[in-house]
PDB file of C-alpha atoms and ligand atoms in Angstrom:
ATOM      1  CA  UNK A   1       0.000   0.000   0.000  1.00 74.00           C
ATOM      2  CA  UNK A   2       1.176   3.519  -0.784  1.00 87.00           C
ATOM      3  CA  UNK A   3       2.252   5.856   2.043  1.00 93.00           C
ATOM      4  CA  UNK A   4      -0.726   7.846   3.357  1.00 97.00           C
ATOM      5  CA  UNK A   5      -1.358  11.362   2.007  1.00 98.00           C
ATOM      6  CA  UNK A   6      -1.840  14.046   4.637  1.00 98.00           C
ATOM      7  CA  UNK A   7      -4.772  16.378   3.962  1.00 98.00           C
ATOM      8  CA  UNK A   8      -3.564  19.963   3.964  1.00 97.00           C
ATOM      9  CA  UNK A   9      -5.476  23.217   4.492  1.00 96.00           C
ATOM     10  CA  UNK A  10      -6.779  24.761   1.257  1.00 97.00           C
ATOM     11  CA  UNK A  11      -4.733  27.674  -0.060  1.00 96.00           C
ATOM     12  CA  UNK A  12      -4.848  29.468  -3.396  1.00 96.00           C
ATOM     13  CA  UNK A  13      -1.181  28.795  -4.035  1.00 96.00           C
ATOM     14  CA  UNK A  14      -1.263  25.078  -3.269  1.00 97.00           C
ATOM     15  CA  UNK A  15      -4.424  24.515  -5.325  1.00 98.00           C
ATOM     16  CA  UNK A  16      -3.315  26.662  -8.292  1.00 97.00           C
ATOM     17  CA  UNK A  17      -2.115  23.714 -10.479  1.00 98.00           C
ATOM     18  CA  UNK A  18      -5.567  22.118 -10.183  1.00 98.00           C
ATOM     19  CA  UNK A  19      -7.913  25.059 -10.632  1.00 98.00           C
ATOM     20  CA  UNK A  20      -9.306  28.007  -8.737  1.00 98.00           C
ATOM     21  CA  UNK A  21     -10.034  28.602  -5.070  1.00 97.00           C
ATOM     22  CA  UNK A  22     -13.212  30.508  -4.222  1.00 97.00           C
ATOM     23  CA  UNK A  23     -13.863  32.576  -1.094  1.00 93.00           C
ATOM     24  CA  UNK A  24     -10.259  32.547   0.124  1.00 90.00           C
ATOM     25  CA  UNK A  25      -7.761  35.390  -0.057  1.00 86.00           C
ATOM     26  CA  UNK A  26     -10.103  37.723  -1.971  1.00 90.00           C
ATOM     27  CA  UNK A  27      -8.132  40.709  -3.273  1.00 90.00           C
ATOM     28  CA  UNK A  28      -8.989  43.982  -5.001  1.00 92.00           C
ATOM     29  CA  UNK A  29     -12.670  44.143  -5.731  1.00 95.00           C
ATOM     30  CA  UNK A  30     -14.822  47.055  -6.765  1.00 97.00           C
ATOM     31  CA  UNK A  31     -17.425  48.988  -4.887  1.00 97.00           C
ATOM     32  CA  UNK A  32     -21.042  48.043  -5.705  1.00 98.00           C
ATOM     33  CA  UNK A  33     -24.607  48.588  -4.598  1.00 98.00           C
ATOM     34  CA  UNK A  34     -24.167  52.229  -3.606  1.00 98.00           C
ATOM     35  CA  UNK A  35     -21.096  51.363  -1.563  1.00 98.00           C
ATOM     36  CA  UNK A  36     -22.791  48.688   0.518  1.00 98.00           C
ATOM     37  CA  UNK A  37     -20.870  45.854  -1.143  1.00 97.00           C
ATOM     38  CA  UNK A  38     -17.522  45.031  -2.750  1.00 97.00           C
ATOM     39  CA  UNK A  39     -17.764  42.750  -5.769  1.00 97.00           C
ATOM     40  CA  UNK A  40     -14.954  40.413  -6.725  1.00 96.00           C
ATOM     41  CA  UNK A  41     -15.504  39.464 -10.325  1.00 96.00           C
ATOM     42  CA  UNK A  42     -14.431  36.333 -12.179  1.00 95.00           C
ATOM     43  CA  UNK A  43     -13.008  34.581  -9.160  1.00 95.00           C
ATOM     44  CA  UNK A  44     -13.024  31.342 -11.152  1.00 97.00           C
ATOM     45  CA  UNK A  45     -12.497  30.411 -14.799  1.00 97.00           C
ATOM     46  CA  UNK A  46     -15.785  28.700 -15.682  1.00 97.00           C
ATOM     47  CA  UNK A  47     -15.656  26.900 -19.032  1.00 96.00           C
ATOM     48  CA  UNK A  48     -17.578  24.281 -20.970  1.00 95.00           C
ATOM     49  CA  UNK A  49     -16.197  23.354 -24.380  1.00 88.00           C
ATOM     50  CA  UNK A  50     -19.132  21.518 -25.960  1.00 94.00           C
ATOM     51  CA  UNK A  51     -21.715  23.722 -27.720  1.00 92.00           C
ATOM     52  CA  UNK A  52     -24.548  21.312 -26.870  1.00 94.00           C
ATOM     53  CA  UNK A  53     -23.691  21.047 -23.173  1.00 97.00           C
ATOM     54  CA  UNK A  54     -25.617  23.307 -20.820  1.00 97.00           C
ATOM     55  CA  UNK A  55     -24.568  24.716 -17.437  1.00 97.00           C
ATOM     56  CA  UNK A  56     -25.896  22.572 -14.604  1.00 98.00           C
ATOM     57  CA  UNK A  57     -26.212  24.292 -11.241  1.00 98.00           C
ATOM     58  CA  UNK A  58     -26.777  21.480  -8.734  1.00 98.00           C
ATOM     59  CA  UNK A  59     -26.800  21.037  -4.965  1.00 98.00           C
ATOM     60  CA  UNK A  60     -24.950  18.019  -3.566  1.00 98.00           C
ATOM     61  CA  UNK A  61     -26.314  16.957  -0.168  1.00 98.00           C
ATOM     62  CA  UNK A  62     -23.393  14.804   1.027  1.00 98.00           C
ATOM     63  CA  UNK A  63     -23.360  12.470   4.009  1.00 98.00           C
ATOM     64  CA  UNK A  64     -20.388  12.801   6.361  1.00 97.00           C
ATOM     65  CA  UNK A  65     -17.288  10.644   6.016  1.00 97.00           C
ATOM     66  CA  UNK A  66     -14.296  10.645   8.337  1.00 96.00           C
ATOM     67  CA  UNK A  67     -10.543  10.717   7.946  1.00 97.00           C
ATOM     68  CA  UNK A  68      -8.631   8.548   7.356  1.00 97.00           C
ATOM     69  CA  UNK A  69     -10.382   8.033   4.039  1.00 97.00           C
ATOM     70  CA  UNK A  70      -9.535   5.523   1.326  1.00 97.00           C
ATOM     71  CA  UNK A  71      -9.504   6.891  -2.229  1.00 98.00           C
ATOM     72  CA  UNK A  72     -10.504   4.006  -4.490  1.00 98.00           C
ATOM     73  CA  UNK A  73     -11.342   5.883  -7.690  1.00 98.00           C
ATOM     74  CA  UNK A  74     -10.684   9.175  -9.435  1.00 98.00           C
ATOM     75  CA  UNK A  75     -12.649  10.927 -12.136  1.00 98.00           C
ATOM     76  CA  UNK A  76     -12.357  13.871 -14.498  1.00 98.00           C
ATOM     77  CA  UNK A  77     -14.600  16.048 -16.646  1.00 98.00           C
ATOM     78  CA  UNK A  78     -12.673  16.454 -19.907  1.00 97.00           C
ATOM     79  CA  UNK A  79     -14.865  19.176 -21.383  1.00 97.00           C
ATOM     80  CA  UNK A  80     -15.865  21.298 -18.416  1.00 98.00           C
ATOM     81  CA  UNK A  81     -14.697  22.943 -15.254  1.00 98.00           C
ATOM     82  CA  UNK A  82     -16.463  21.735 -12.113  1.00 98.00           C
ATOM     83  CA  UNK A  83     -17.063  24.076  -9.205  1.00 98.00           C
ATOM     84  CA  UNK A  84     -18.054  23.172  -5.646  1.00 98.00           C
ATOM     85  CA  UNK A  85     -18.874  25.884  -3.109  1.00 98.00           C
ATOM     86  CA  UNK A  86     -20.008  25.082   0.423  1.00 97.00           C
ATOM     87  CA  UNK A  87     -23.552  26.191   1.154  1.00 97.00           C
ATOM     88  CA  UNK A  88     -23.562  24.520   4.562  1.00 97.00           C
ATOM     89  CA  UNK A  89     -20.760  22.373   5.837  1.00 96.00           C
ATOM     90  CA  UNK A  90     -18.332  21.790   8.656  1.00 96.00           C
ATOM     91  CA  UNK A  91     -15.469  20.553   6.479  1.00 97.00           C
ATOM     92  CA  UNK A  92     -15.204  18.958   3.070  1.00 98.00           C
ATOM     93  CA  UNK A  93     -12.409  17.008   1.444  1.00 98.00           C
ATOM     94  CA  UNK A  94     -10.997  17.776  -1.988  1.00 98.00           C
ATOM     95  CA  UNK A  95      -8.647  15.198  -3.512  1.00 98.00           C
ATOM     96  CA  UNK A  96      -6.819  16.008  -6.741  1.00 99.00           C
ATOM     97  CA  UNK A  97      -4.155  14.200  -8.759  1.00 98.00           C
ATOM     98  CA  UNK A  98      -1.805  15.400 -11.488  1.00 98.00           C
ATOM     99  CA  UNK A  99      -1.591  13.247 -14.612  1.00 98.00           C
ATOM    100  CA  UNK A 100       1.405  11.362 -15.979  1.00 97.00           C
ATOM    101  CA  UNK A 101       2.763  11.472 -19.541  1.00 98.00           C
ATOM    102  CA  UNK A 102      -0.049   9.134 -20.619  1.00 97.00           C
ATOM    103  CA  UNK A 103      -2.741  11.371 -19.120  1.00 97.00           C
ATOM    104  CA  UNK A 104      -3.379   8.881 -16.341  1.00 98.00           C
ATOM    105  CA  UNK A 105      -3.488   9.816 -12.616  1.00 98.00           C
ATOM    106  CA  UNK A 106       0.030  10.030 -11.173  1.00 98.00           C
ATOM    107  CA  UNK A 107      -0.850   8.642  -7.736  1.00 97.00           C
ATOM    108  CA  UNK A 108       2.591   9.469  -6.313  1.00 96.00           C
ATOM    109  CA  UNK A 109       1.599  13.142  -6.627  1.00 98.00           C
ATOM    110  CA  UNK A 110      -1.988  12.900  -5.365  1.00 98.00           C
ATOM    111  CA  UNK A 111      -2.917  15.744  -2.987  1.00 98.00           C
ATOM    112  CA  UNK A 112      -5.748  16.294  -0.520  1.00 98.00           C
ATOM    113  CA  UNK A 113      -7.180  19.512   0.871  1.00 98.00           C
ATOM    114  CA  UNK A 114      -9.497  20.103   3.819  1.00 97.00           C
ATOM    115  CA  UNK A 115     -11.899  22.940   3.022  1.00 97.00           C
ATOM    116  CA  UNK A 116     -14.299  24.797   5.259  1.00 96.00           C
ATOM    117  CA  UNK A 117     -17.413  26.949   5.354  1.00 96.00           C
ATOM    118  CA  UNK A 118     -17.427  29.759   2.814  1.00 94.00           C
ATOM    119  CA  UNK A 119     -14.818  28.076   0.664  1.00 97.00           C
ATOM    120  CA  UNK A 120     -15.007  26.497  -2.765  1.00 98.00           C
ATOM    121  CA  UNK A 121     -12.913  25.032  -5.536  1.00 98.00           C
ATOM    122  CA  UNK A 122     -13.228  24.991  -9.305  1.00 98.00           C
ATOM    123  CA  UNK A 123     -11.435  22.121 -11.046  1.00 98.00           C
ATOM    124  CA  UNK A 124      -9.922  22.938 -14.412  1.00 98.00           C
ATOM    125  CA  UNK A 125     -11.243  20.815 -17.299  1.00 98.00           C
ATOM    126  CA  UNK A 126      -9.791  17.288 -17.249  1.00 98.00           C
ATOM    127  CA  UNK A 127      -8.431  17.585 -13.699  1.00 98.00           C
ATOM    128  CA  UNK A 128      -8.334  14.163 -12.000  1.00 98.00           C
ATOM    129  CA  UNK A 129     -10.157  14.343  -8.658  1.00 99.00           C
ATOM    130  CA  UNK A 130     -12.151  12.260  -6.213  1.00 98.00           C
ATOM    131  CA  UNK A 131     -15.902  12.898  -5.919  1.00 98.00           C
ATOM    132  CA  UNK A 132     -16.573  15.540  -3.275  1.00 98.00           C
ATOM    133  CA  UNK A 133     -16.610  14.288   0.320  1.00 98.00           C
ATOM    134  CA  UNK A 134     -18.212  15.923   3.370  1.00 98.00           C
ATOM    135  CA  UNK A 135     -16.264  15.638   6.610  1.00 98.00           C
ATOM    136  CA  UNK A 136     -17.351  15.840  10.286  1.00 95.00           C
ATOM    137  CA  UNK A 137     -20.976  16.411   9.377  1.00 97.00           C
ATOM    138  CA  UNK A 138     -23.346  16.397   6.383  1.00 97.00           C
ATOM    139  CA  UNK A 139     -22.797  19.151   3.838  1.00 98.00           C
ATOM    140  CA  UNK A 140     -24.737  20.961   1.152  1.00 98.00           C
ATOM    141  CA  UNK A 141     -22.466  22.028  -1.695  1.00 98.00           C
ATOM    142  CA  UNK A 142     -23.358  24.031  -4.789  1.00 98.00           C
ATOM    143  CA  UNK A 143     -21.948  22.490  -7.980  1.00 98.00           C
ATOM    144  CA  UNK A 144     -21.599  24.044 -11.424  1.00 98.00           C
ATOM    145  CA  UNK A 145     -20.468  22.186 -14.534  1.00 98.00           C
ATOM    146  CA  UNK A 146     -21.393  22.046 -18.210  1.00 98.00           C
ATOM    147  CA  UNK A 147     -23.095  18.712 -18.974  1.00 97.00           C
ATOM    148  CA  UNK A 148     -25.044  17.117 -21.800  1.00 96.00           C
ATOM    149  CA  UNK A 149     -25.776  13.719 -20.261  1.00 95.00           C
ATOM    150  CA  UNK A 150     -23.211  11.898 -22.403  1.00 95.00           C
ATOM    151  CA  UNK A 151     -20.271   9.771 -21.277  1.00 95.00           C
ATOM    152  CA  UNK A 152     -17.948  12.727 -21.820  1.00 95.00           C
ATOM    153  CA  UNK A 153     -19.532  14.442 -18.813  1.00 97.00           C
ATOM    154  CA  UNK A 154     -17.473  12.271 -16.456  1.00 98.00           C
ATOM    155  CA  UNK A 155     -14.643   9.776 -16.958  1.00 98.00           C
ATOM    156  CA  UNK A 156     -13.979   7.463 -13.998  1.00 98.00           C
ATOM    157  CA  UNK A 157     -10.756   5.581 -13.175  1.00 98.00           C
ATOM    158  CA  UNK A 158     -10.856   2.906 -10.451  1.00 98.00           C
ATOM    159  CA  UNK A 159      -7.487   2.749  -8.674  1.00 97.00           C
ATOM    160  CA  UNK A 160      -5.384  -0.460  -8.599  1.00 93.00           C
ATOM    161  CA  UNK A 161      -4.754   0.079  -4.883  1.00 93.00           C
ATOM    162  CA  UNK A 162      -6.452   2.550  -2.534  1.00 96.00           C
ATOM    163  CA  UNK A 163      -4.688   5.722  -1.415  1.00 98.00           C
ATOM    164  CA  UNK A 164      -5.216   6.574   2.271  1.00 98.00           C
ATOM    165  CA  UNK A 165      -5.907  10.209   3.158  1.00 98.00           C
ATOM    166  CA  UNK A 166      -5.075  11.108   6.735  1.00 97.00           C
ATOM    167  CA  UNK A 167      -5.631  14.215   8.846  1.00 91.00           C
ATOM    168  CA  UNK A 168      -2.865  16.802   8.735  1.00 74.00           C
TER     169      UNK A 168
HETATM  170  N1  UGC B 201     -20.526  14.042 -11.136  1.00 71.57           N
HETATM  171  C1  UGC B 201     -20.861  13.930  -9.912  1.00 71.57           C
HETATM  172  O1  UGC B 201     -21.996  13.597  -9.647  1.00 71.57           O
HETATM  173  N2  UGC B 201     -19.940  14.185  -8.909  1.00 71.57           N
HETATM  174  C2  UGC B 201     -18.531  14.339  -9.150  1.00 71.57           C
HETATM  175  O2  UGC B 201     -18.256  14.870 -10.409  1.00 71.57           O
HETATM  176  C3  UGC B 201     -17.812  15.086  -8.075  1.00 71.57           C
HETATM  177  O3  UGC B 201     -16.719  15.663  -8.375  1.00 71.57           O
HETATM  178  O4  UGC B 201     -18.295  15.056  -6.917  1.00 71.57           O
HETATM  179 NI1   NI B 202     -16.327  15.683 -10.431  1.00 71.57          NI
END
């Protein structure tokens, strides 16, 4: 079995190779609503590359899992970004994995992030990741991706051996 992967706190810098972080480290912004708000525009690069695919705004009501957690499969969405933002949660787990020269998950470089209330991530298109996991308590998470109901919406890859994610 591979050495366990320690889940790390979510930061913009650490997550940058995998996509965008939402709700963390907001910078700049412009005044809005007669000065009663600051708006931070385009905090994530939302893309869907298939003309027939439509944006799907969904709510995932996830049951709680605990760490340590065994990752037994990864998936990717080749033609769309996928965003998850916590609507209500205590913690949620984001697991991402770079790809090797063949485009397959490079499990030696798998990373895990513990995210909290008010935070979100947006995977870049084709980014290998584990399906979203709620931690410590059930979670409602808002999801946005471009989907058309075809197989290209989501490509799954069962892992030959599980990868254990432990608490930092
Ligand atoms: N597609 C789906 O239902 N869920 C996954 O894509 C996920 O990342 O959670
Ligand atoms: Ni996904």
